[in-house]
Amino acid sequence: MGNCAGSRLAGGMCKNKFITGEATDANNRKWDKVFTKSASVDVKKVTFKNRYGITLAGDLYLPKNKSAEALPAIAVSGPFGAVKEQASGFYAQTLAERGFIALAFDPSFTGESGGEPRHVASPDINTEDFSAAVDFLSVYPGVNPEKIGIVGICGFGGMGLNAAAMDTRIKATVTATMYDMSRVNANGYFDAMTPEQRYALREELNAQRTRDAKTGVYAPGDGLPDKLTGEEPQFIQDYFAYYKTPRGFHPRAINSNGRWNKTSSLSFMTMPILAYSGEIKNAVLVIHGEKAHSRYFSEDAFKKLKGENKELLLIPGANHVDLYDNPEKIPFDKIVSFFNEYLK
């Protein structure tokens, strides 16, 4: 399966040239999301290419009663291991209900997007995926290209900050329940990994690369259990409650129905994605749950940000996955007012 064949939406787009995207009306398609369809929003399946030639698949959410003037637009991705039919689509649809054009997309190598091998992540390519989404929105009819923002959820919150540091077209960035994937892969949870343990892990993963080269198969790493024993850490139980139950299960999501490649974490261990986040000049809103195990990622990332247009918002009582789909915890009013303020 080549870069384009990974998506059944790619059609005839696998040509060696830059293509900004093709949209197909999806109103007659069976609803394939884990959340309820909004009556005030139209949804279109779209495809577009990133700078590496990988075809990305997205759902474009359009307000039905939009004005004649060009609208601000938001690109949304994450969580890490999820697909656009889950949390990112829920965010995108809600933002479209509030008057934005919103694009939820599958990152490279996952979901309906292309890229080989499957179920691998890259600090470089996944950062580029956000900029490719900005490319698409910048030329989409009805979008004001000077009013484009992004939302990154979980591991794609860190990737979103990295994209904002690189791509000055991103005028406002929201991260929700952010993970710094470089930090967690290099240091383990709560920075508990020692340099000796990190070196041993590199040895193990590179030995796995040799085994993969011999077999021609990329071995999968650990994933969520199929059943809980009750002895798991609370955050694993929280993930299970989203990805493995009807609440959030989707067959195309790695965290619901698969596992990342075992060697996928190697590049993150030596490529810190937030190295230049302190140079972001455009606005950033960092949102995290007060009770989330991952809260320290957002708090420490926020400390690096500079300027009066940066804000950290902690949601009382919220855990990590509450900010995936809980409308009582996700501060949509604040997110909308933030984008209205800085996309003007």
GROMACS .gro file of C-alpha atoms in nm:
model
  344
    1MET     CA    1   0.000   0.000   0.000
    2GLY     CA    2   0.166   0.322  -0.115
    3ASN     CA    3   0.136   0.671   0.023
    4CYS     CA    4  -0.195   0.733  -0.148
    5ALA     CA    5  -0.340   0.384  -0.131
    6GLY     CA    6  -0.371   0.411   0.245
    7SER     CA    7  -0.688   0.613   0.201
    8ARG     CA    8  -0.991   0.484   0.017
    9LEU     CA    9  -1.070   0.850  -0.046
   10ALA     CA   10  -0.753   0.919  -0.238
   11GLY     CA   11  -0.895   0.819  -0.574
   12GLY     CA   12  -0.688   0.958  -0.860
   13MET     CA   13  -0.488   1.206  -0.655
   14CYS     CA   14  -0.165   1.001  -0.655
   15LYS     CA   15   0.016   1.219  -0.906
   16ASN     CA   16   0.358   1.370  -0.860
   17LYS     CA   17   0.238   1.725  -0.821
   18PHE     CA   18   0.101   1.955  -0.554
   19ILE     CA   19  -0.276   1.924  -0.516
   20THR     CA   20  -0.462   2.148  -0.275
   21GLY     CA   21  -0.756   1.915  -0.225
   22GLU     CA   22  -1.082   1.782  -0.356
   23ALA     CA   23  -1.410   1.789  -0.162
   24THR     CA   24  -1.698   1.548  -0.199
   25ASP     CA   25  -2.041   1.605  -0.047
   26ALA     CA   26  -2.078   1.348   0.230
   27ASN     CA   27  -2.434   1.427   0.336
   28ASN     CA   28  -2.561   1.102   0.190
   29ARG     CA   29  -2.292   0.888   0.350
   30LYS     CA   30  -2.365   0.681   0.656
   31TRP     CA   31  -2.263   0.877   0.967
   32ASP     CA   32  -1.937   0.718   1.086
   33LYS     CA   33  -1.854   0.935   1.389
   34VAL     CA   34  -1.875   0.849   1.759
   35PHE     CA   35  -2.073   1.169   1.830
   36THR     CA   36  -2.417   1.285   1.717
   37LYS     CA   37  -2.446   1.469   1.387
   38SER     CA   38  -2.540   1.836   1.413
   39ALA     CA   39  -2.837   1.957   1.210
   40SER     CA   40  -2.678   2.301   1.165
   41VAL     CA   41  -2.356   2.180   1.001
   42ASP     CA   42  -2.271   2.025   0.663
   43VAL     CA   43  -1.983   1.777   0.641
   44LYS     CA   44  -1.768   1.699   0.339
   45LYS     CA   45  -1.499   1.437   0.297
   46VAL     CA   46  -1.180   1.598   0.166
   47THR     CA   47  -0.828   1.491   0.077
   48PHE     CA   48  -0.509   1.694   0.048
   49LYS     CA   49  -0.136   1.628   0.036
   50ASN     CA   50   0.137   1.722   0.276
   51ARG     CA   51   0.484   1.834   0.173
   52TYR     CA   52   0.607   1.474   0.172
   53GLY     CA   53   0.347   1.368  -0.083
   54ILE     CA   54   0.131   1.178   0.166
   55THR     CA   55  -0.241   1.210   0.102
   56LEU     CA   56  -0.430   1.314   0.414
   57ALA     CA   57  -0.801   1.255   0.468
   58GLY     CA   58  -1.023   1.501   0.649
   59ASP     CA   59  -1.381   1.587   0.734
   60LEU     CA   60  -1.463   1.950   0.658
   61TYR     CA   61  -1.739   2.094   0.877
   62LEU     CA   62  -1.925   2.392   0.729
   63PRO     CA   63  -2.188   2.609   0.903
   64LYS     CA   64  -2.514   2.584   0.710
   65ASN     CA   65  -2.610   2.945   0.773
   66LYS     CA   66  -2.272   3.100   0.702
   67SER     CA   67  -2.247   3.456   0.585
   68ALA     CA   68  -2.135   3.559   0.239
   69GLU     CA   69  -1.804   3.692   0.368
   70ALA     CA   70  -1.498   3.470   0.400
   71LEU     CA   71  -1.490   3.291   0.736
   72PRO     CA   72  -1.214   3.207   0.981
   73ALA     CA   73  -1.108   2.842   0.971
   74ILE     CA   74  -0.968   2.593   1.222
   75ALA     CA   75  -0.769   2.273   1.160
   76VAL     CA   76  -0.810   2.009   1.431
   77SER     CA   77  -0.620   1.686   1.499
   78GLY     CA   78  -0.564   1.436   1.779
   79PRO     CA   79  -0.565   1.271   2.020
   80PHE     CA   80  -0.253   1.061   1.963
   81GLY     CA   81  -0.378   0.728   1.828
   82ALA     CA   82  -0.727   0.857   1.750
   83VAL     CA   83  -0.903   0.935   1.421
   84LYS     CA   84  -1.104   1.228   1.293
   85GLU     CA   85  -1.429   1.047   1.369
   86GLN     CA   86  -1.356   1.080   1.740
   87ALA     CA   87  -1.255   1.383   1.950
   88SER     CA   88  -1.114   1.602   1.671
   89GLY     CA   89  -1.438   1.570   1.475
   90PHE     CA   90  -1.639   1.659   1.784
   91TYR     CA   91  -1.433   1.975   1.829
   92ALA     CA   92  -1.457   2.060   1.459
   93GLN     CA   93  -1.833   2.014   1.443
   94THR     CA   94  -1.884   2.224   1.756
   95LEU     CA   95  -1.667   2.502   1.615
   96ALA     CA   96  -1.863   2.491   1.288
   97GLU     CA   97  -2.183   2.529   1.489
   98ARG     CA   98  -2.027   2.849   1.625
   99GLY     CA   99  -1.955   2.991   1.280
  100PHE     CA  100  -1.609   2.860   1.185
  101ILE     CA  101  -1.510   2.642   0.892
  102ALA     CA  102  -1.338   2.351   1.068
  103LEU     CA  103  -1.127   2.067   0.933
  104ALA     CA  104  -1.070   1.748   1.136
  105PHE     CA  105  -0.802   1.534   0.975
  106ASP     CA  106  -0.625   1.202   1.021
  107PRO     CA  107  -0.248   1.237   1.061
  108SER     CA  108  -0.012   1.057   0.822
  109PHE     CA  109   0.005   0.679   0.859
  110THR     CA  110  -0.327   0.658   1.046
  111GLY     CA  111  -0.699   0.635   0.983
  112GLU     CA  112  -0.802   0.708   0.625
  113SER     CA  113  -0.484   0.904   0.552
  114GLY     CA  114  -0.201   0.755   0.351
  115GLY     CA  115   0.156   0.675   0.439
  116GLU     CA  116   0.357   0.356   0.482
  117PRO     CA  117   0.420   0.178   0.709
  118ARG     CA  118   0.093   0.207   0.896
  119HIS     CA  119   0.068   0.305   1.262
  120VAL     CA  120   0.393   0.498   1.284
  121ALA     CA  121   0.439   0.853   1.415
  122SER     CA  122   0.695   1.119   1.326
  123PRO     CA  123   0.770   1.448   1.503
  124ASP     CA  124   0.856   1.602   1.165
  125ILE     CA  125   0.586   1.459   0.940
  126ASN     CA  126   0.306   1.497   1.194
  127THR     CA  127   0.403   1.861   1.250
  128GLU     CA  128   0.395   1.906   0.872
  129ASP     CA  129   0.044   1.754   0.868
  130PHE     CA  130  -0.086   2.064   1.049
  131SER     CA  131   0.078   2.294   0.794
  132ALA     CA  132  -0.067   2.085   0.511
  133ALA     CA  133  -0.410   2.138   0.665
  134VAL     CA  134  -0.337   2.512   0.668
  135ASP     CA  135  -0.237   2.485   0.299
  136PHE     CA  136  -0.575   2.327   0.225
  137LEU     CA  137  -0.776   2.581   0.423
  138SER     CA  138  -0.580   2.876   0.283
  139VAL     CA  139  -0.709   2.810  -0.067
  140TYR     CA  140  -1.051   2.666   0.015
  141PRO     CA  141  -1.340   2.881  -0.114
  142GLY     CA  142  -1.505   3.078   0.164
  143VAL     CA  143  -1.204   3.074   0.399
  144ASN     CA  144  -1.023   3.392   0.495
  145PRO     CA  145  -0.656   3.282   0.468
  146GLU     CA  146  -0.553   3.550   0.719
  147LYS     CA  147  -0.779   3.396   0.984
  148ILE     CA  148  -0.663   3.038   1.031
  149GLY     CA  149  -0.610   2.869   1.367
  150ILE     CA  150  -0.547   2.515   1.488
  151VAL     CA  151  -0.655   2.288   1.773
  152GLY     CA  152  -0.423   2.007   1.883
  153ILE     CA  153  -0.557   1.746   2.124
  154CYS     CA  154  -0.341   1.522   2.345
  155GLY     CA  155  -0.020   1.427   2.158
  156PHE     CA  156  -0.119   1.654   1.873
  157GLY     CA  157  -0.129   1.944   2.114
  158GLY     CA  158   0.250   1.922   2.127
  159MET     CA  159   0.264   1.878   1.751
  160GLY     CA  160   0.035   2.180   1.717
  161LEU     CA  161   0.265   2.398   1.924
  162ASN     CA  162   0.556   2.280   1.711
  163ALA     CA  163   0.362   2.372   1.397
  164ALA     CA  164   0.280   2.716   1.541
  165ALA     CA  165   0.650   2.775   1.604
  166MET     CA  166   0.724   2.687   1.240
  167ASP     CA  167   0.421   2.816   1.050
  168THR     CA  168   0.350   3.188   1.094
  169ARG     CA  169   0.023   3.151   0.900
  170ILE     CA  170  -0.125   2.992   1.213
  171LYS     CA  171  -0.267   3.299   1.385
  172ALA     CA  172  -0.402   3.127   1.696
  173THR     CA  173  -0.338   2.788   1.856
  174VAL     CA  174  -0.539   2.593   2.113
  175THR     CA  175  -0.397   2.286   2.283
  176ALA     CA  176  -0.629   2.059   2.481
  177THR     CA  177  -0.504   1.801   2.734
  178MET     CA  178  -0.160   1.822   2.570
  179TYR     CA  179   0.113   1.559   2.568
  180ASP     CA  180   0.474   1.641   2.484
  181MET     CA  181   0.546   1.323   2.288
  182SER     CA  182   0.920   1.387   2.275
  183ARG     CA  183   0.943   1.424   2.650
  184VAL     CA  184   0.732   1.122   2.739
  185ASN     CA  185   0.919   0.897   2.496
  186ALA     CA  186   1.263   1.016   2.606
  187ASN     CA  187   1.197   1.045   2.980
  188GLY     CA  188   0.899   0.822   3.052
  189TYR     CA  189   0.598   0.935   3.253
  190PHE     CA  190   0.678   1.199   3.515
  191ASP     CA  191   1.039   1.207   3.388
  192ALA     CA  192   1.118   0.887   3.578
  193MET     CA  193   1.350   0.735   3.315
  194THR     CA  194   1.724   0.760   3.379
  195PRO     CA  195   1.983   0.814   3.102
  196GLU     CA  196   2.091   0.452   3.149
  197GLN     CA  197   1.735   0.330   3.107
  198ARG     CA  198   1.694   0.549   2.799
  199TYR     CA  199   2.007   0.401   2.644
  200ALA     CA  200   1.886   0.049   2.721
  201LEU     CA  201   1.554   0.132   2.555
  202ARG     CA  202   1.736   0.258   2.245
  203GLU     CA  203   1.930  -0.068   2.233
  204GLU     CA  204   1.609  -0.267   2.261
  205LEU     CA  205   1.427  -0.068   1.992
  206ASN     CA  206   1.718  -0.078   1.749
  207ALA     CA  207   1.747  -0.454   1.799
  208GLN     CA  208   1.378  -0.464   1.710
  209ARG     CA  209   1.456  -0.273   1.390
  210THR     CA  210   1.696  -0.552   1.292
  211ARG     CA  211   1.431  -0.815   1.365
  212ASP     CA  212   1.179  -0.615   1.160
  213ALA     CA  213   1.426  -0.596   0.872
  214LYS     CA  214   1.469  -0.974   0.880
  215THR     CA  215   1.099  -1.053   0.888
  216GLY     CA  216   0.979  -0.768   0.668
  217VAL     CA  217   0.709  -0.695   0.927
  218TYR     CA  218   0.693  -0.402   1.169
  219ALA     CA  219   0.625  -0.553   1.510
  220PRO     CA  220   0.349  -0.382   1.708
  221GLY     CA  221   0.417  -0.234   2.048
  222ASP     CA  222   0.200  -0.242   2.357
  223GLY     CA  223  -0.152  -0.105   2.342
  224LEU     CA  224  -0.455  -0.075   2.563
  225PRO     CA  225  -0.572  -0.405   2.716
  226ASP     CA  226  -0.884  -0.570   2.582
  227LYS     CA  227  -1.011  -0.606   2.938
  228LEU     CA  228  -0.933  -0.430   3.263
  229THR     CA  229  -0.823  -0.606   3.578
  230GLY     CA  230  -0.877  -0.304   3.800
  231GLU     CA  231  -0.507  -0.292   3.883
  232GLU     CA  232  -0.418  -0.056   3.598
  233PRO     CA  233  -0.320   0.307   3.665
  234GLN     CA  234  -0.620   0.539   3.664
  235PHE     CA  235  -0.517   0.705   3.338
  236ILE     CA  236  -0.516   0.367   3.162
  237GLN     CA  237  -0.866   0.305   3.294
  238ASP     CA  238  -0.967   0.650   3.167
  239TYR     CA  239  -0.826   0.574   2.821
  240PHE     CA  240  -1.006   0.239   2.818
  241ALA     CA  241  -1.333   0.411   2.908
  242TYR     CA  242  -1.301   0.622   2.593
  243TYR     CA  243  -1.133   0.407   2.329
  244LYS     CA  244  -1.263   0.061   2.420
  245THR     CA  245  -1.629   0.133   2.492
  246PRO     CA  246  -1.915   0.261   2.275
  247ARG     CA  247  -1.841   0.609   2.410
  248GLY     CA  248  -1.542   0.651   2.178
  249PHE     CA  249  -1.456   0.321   2.006
  250HIS     CA  250  -1.379   0.348   1.635
  251PRO     CA  251  -1.243   0.061   1.427
  252ARG     CA  252  -0.989   0.280   1.244
  253ALA     CA  253  -0.837   0.423   1.564
  254ILE     CA  254  -0.508   0.269   1.675
  255ASN     CA  255  -0.602   0.307   2.040
  256SER     CA  256  -0.937   0.135   1.984
  257ASN     CA  257  -0.845  -0.140   1.743
  258GLY     CA  258  -0.469  -0.168   1.700
  259ARG     CA  259  -0.122  -0.082   1.828
  260TRP     CA  260   0.153   0.158   1.726
  261ASN     CA  261   0.464   0.011   1.567
  262LYS     CA  262   0.706  -0.082   1.845
  263THR     CA  263   0.987   0.132   1.702
  264SER     CA  264   0.764   0.435   1.643
  265SER     CA  265   0.900   0.619   1.947
  266LEU     CA  266   1.266   0.622   1.838
  267SER     CA  267   1.268   0.953   1.653
  268PHE     CA  268   1.084   1.131   1.934
  269MET     CA  269   1.361   1.039   2.178
  270THR     CA  270   1.613   1.271   2.010
  271MET     CA  271   1.393   1.536   1.847
  272PRO     CA  272   1.235   1.764   2.111
  273ILE     CA  273   0.930   1.911   1.940
  274LEU     CA  274   0.899   2.215   2.168
  275ALA     CA  275   1.254   2.343   2.126
  276TYR     CA  276   1.139   2.667   1.959
  277SER     CA  277   0.794   2.711   2.115
  278GLY     CA  278   0.925   3.015   2.303
  279GLU     CA  279   0.947   3.196   1.969
  280ILE     CA  280   0.575   3.168   1.891
  281LYS     CA  281   0.447   3.523   1.848
  282ASN     CA  282   0.084   3.444   1.766
  283ALA     CA  283  -0.175   3.366   2.033
  284VAL     CA  284  -0.182   3.035   2.225
  285LEU     CA  285  -0.443   2.898   2.466
  286VAL     CA  286  -0.326   2.594   2.665
  287ILE     CA  287  -0.611   2.394   2.824
  288HIS     CA  288  -0.571   2.104   3.062
  289GLY     CA  289  -0.769   1.912   3.322
  290GLU     CA  290  -0.688   1.984   3.685
  291LYS     CA  291  -0.695   1.610   3.767
  292ALA     CA  292  -0.518   1.490   3.452
  293HIS     CA  293  -0.206   1.275   3.495
  294SER     CA  294  -0.061   1.470   3.200
  295ARG     CA  295  -0.116   1.817   3.343
  296TYR     CA  296   0.258   1.880   3.387
  297PHE     CA  297   0.310   1.873   3.008
  298SER     CA  298   0.088   2.177   2.960
  299GLU     CA  299   0.213   2.363   3.264
  300ASP     CA  300   0.578   2.324   3.160
  301ALA     CA  301   0.507   2.402   2.795
  302PHE     CA  302   0.324   2.718   2.899
  303LYS     CA  303   0.627   2.837   3.098
  304LYS     CA  304   0.825   2.858   2.773
  305LEU     CA  305   0.568   3.073   2.593
  306LYS     CA  306   0.621   3.448   2.582
  307GLY     CA  307   0.388   3.741   2.534
  308GLU     CA  308   0.058   3.868   2.669
  309ASN     CA  309  -0.142   3.667   2.413
  310LYS     CA  310  -0.064   3.333   2.586
  311GLU     CA  311  -0.295   3.176   2.846
  312LEU     CA  312  -0.306   2.857   3.056
  313LEU     CA  313  -0.654   2.737   3.155
  314LEU     CA  314  -0.697   2.450   3.403
  315ILE     CA  315  -1.041   2.289   3.413
  316PRO     CA  316  -1.150   2.207   3.770
  317GLY     CA  317  -1.208   1.836   3.832
  318ALA     CA  318  -1.132   1.731   3.473
  319ASN     CA  319  -0.915   1.430   3.392
  320HIS     CA  320  -0.721   1.376   3.070
  321VAL     CA  321  -1.000   1.224   2.859
  322ASP     CA  322  -1.273   1.457   2.986
  323LEU     CA  323  -1.137   1.707   2.734
  324TYR     CA  324  -1.189   1.459   2.450
  325ASP     CA  325  -1.568   1.462   2.449
  326ASN     CA  326  -1.728   1.594   2.768
  327PRO     CA  327  -1.918   1.912   2.676
  328GLU     CA  328  -1.953   1.994   3.046
  329LYS     CA  329  -1.574   2.008   3.079
  330ILE     CA  330  -1.451   2.130   2.739
  331PRO     CA  331  -1.458   2.513   2.757
  332PHE     CA  332  -1.601   2.573   2.411
  333ASP     CA  333  -1.722   2.923   2.500
  334LYS     CA  334  -1.366   3.017   2.597
  335ILE     CA  335  -1.220   2.853   2.286
  336VAL     CA  336  -1.463   3.040   2.061
  337SER     CA  337  -1.399   3.374   2.230
  338PHE     CA  338  -1.023   3.313   2.202
  339PHE     CA  339  -1.045   3.247   1.828
  340ASN     CA  340  -1.283   3.539   1.778
  341GLU     CA  341  -1.033   3.768   1.952
  342TYR     CA  342  -0.723   3.658   1.763
  343LEU     CA  343  -0.865   3.562   1.423
  344LYS     CA  344  -0.983   3.911   1.336
   0.00000   0.00000   0.00000
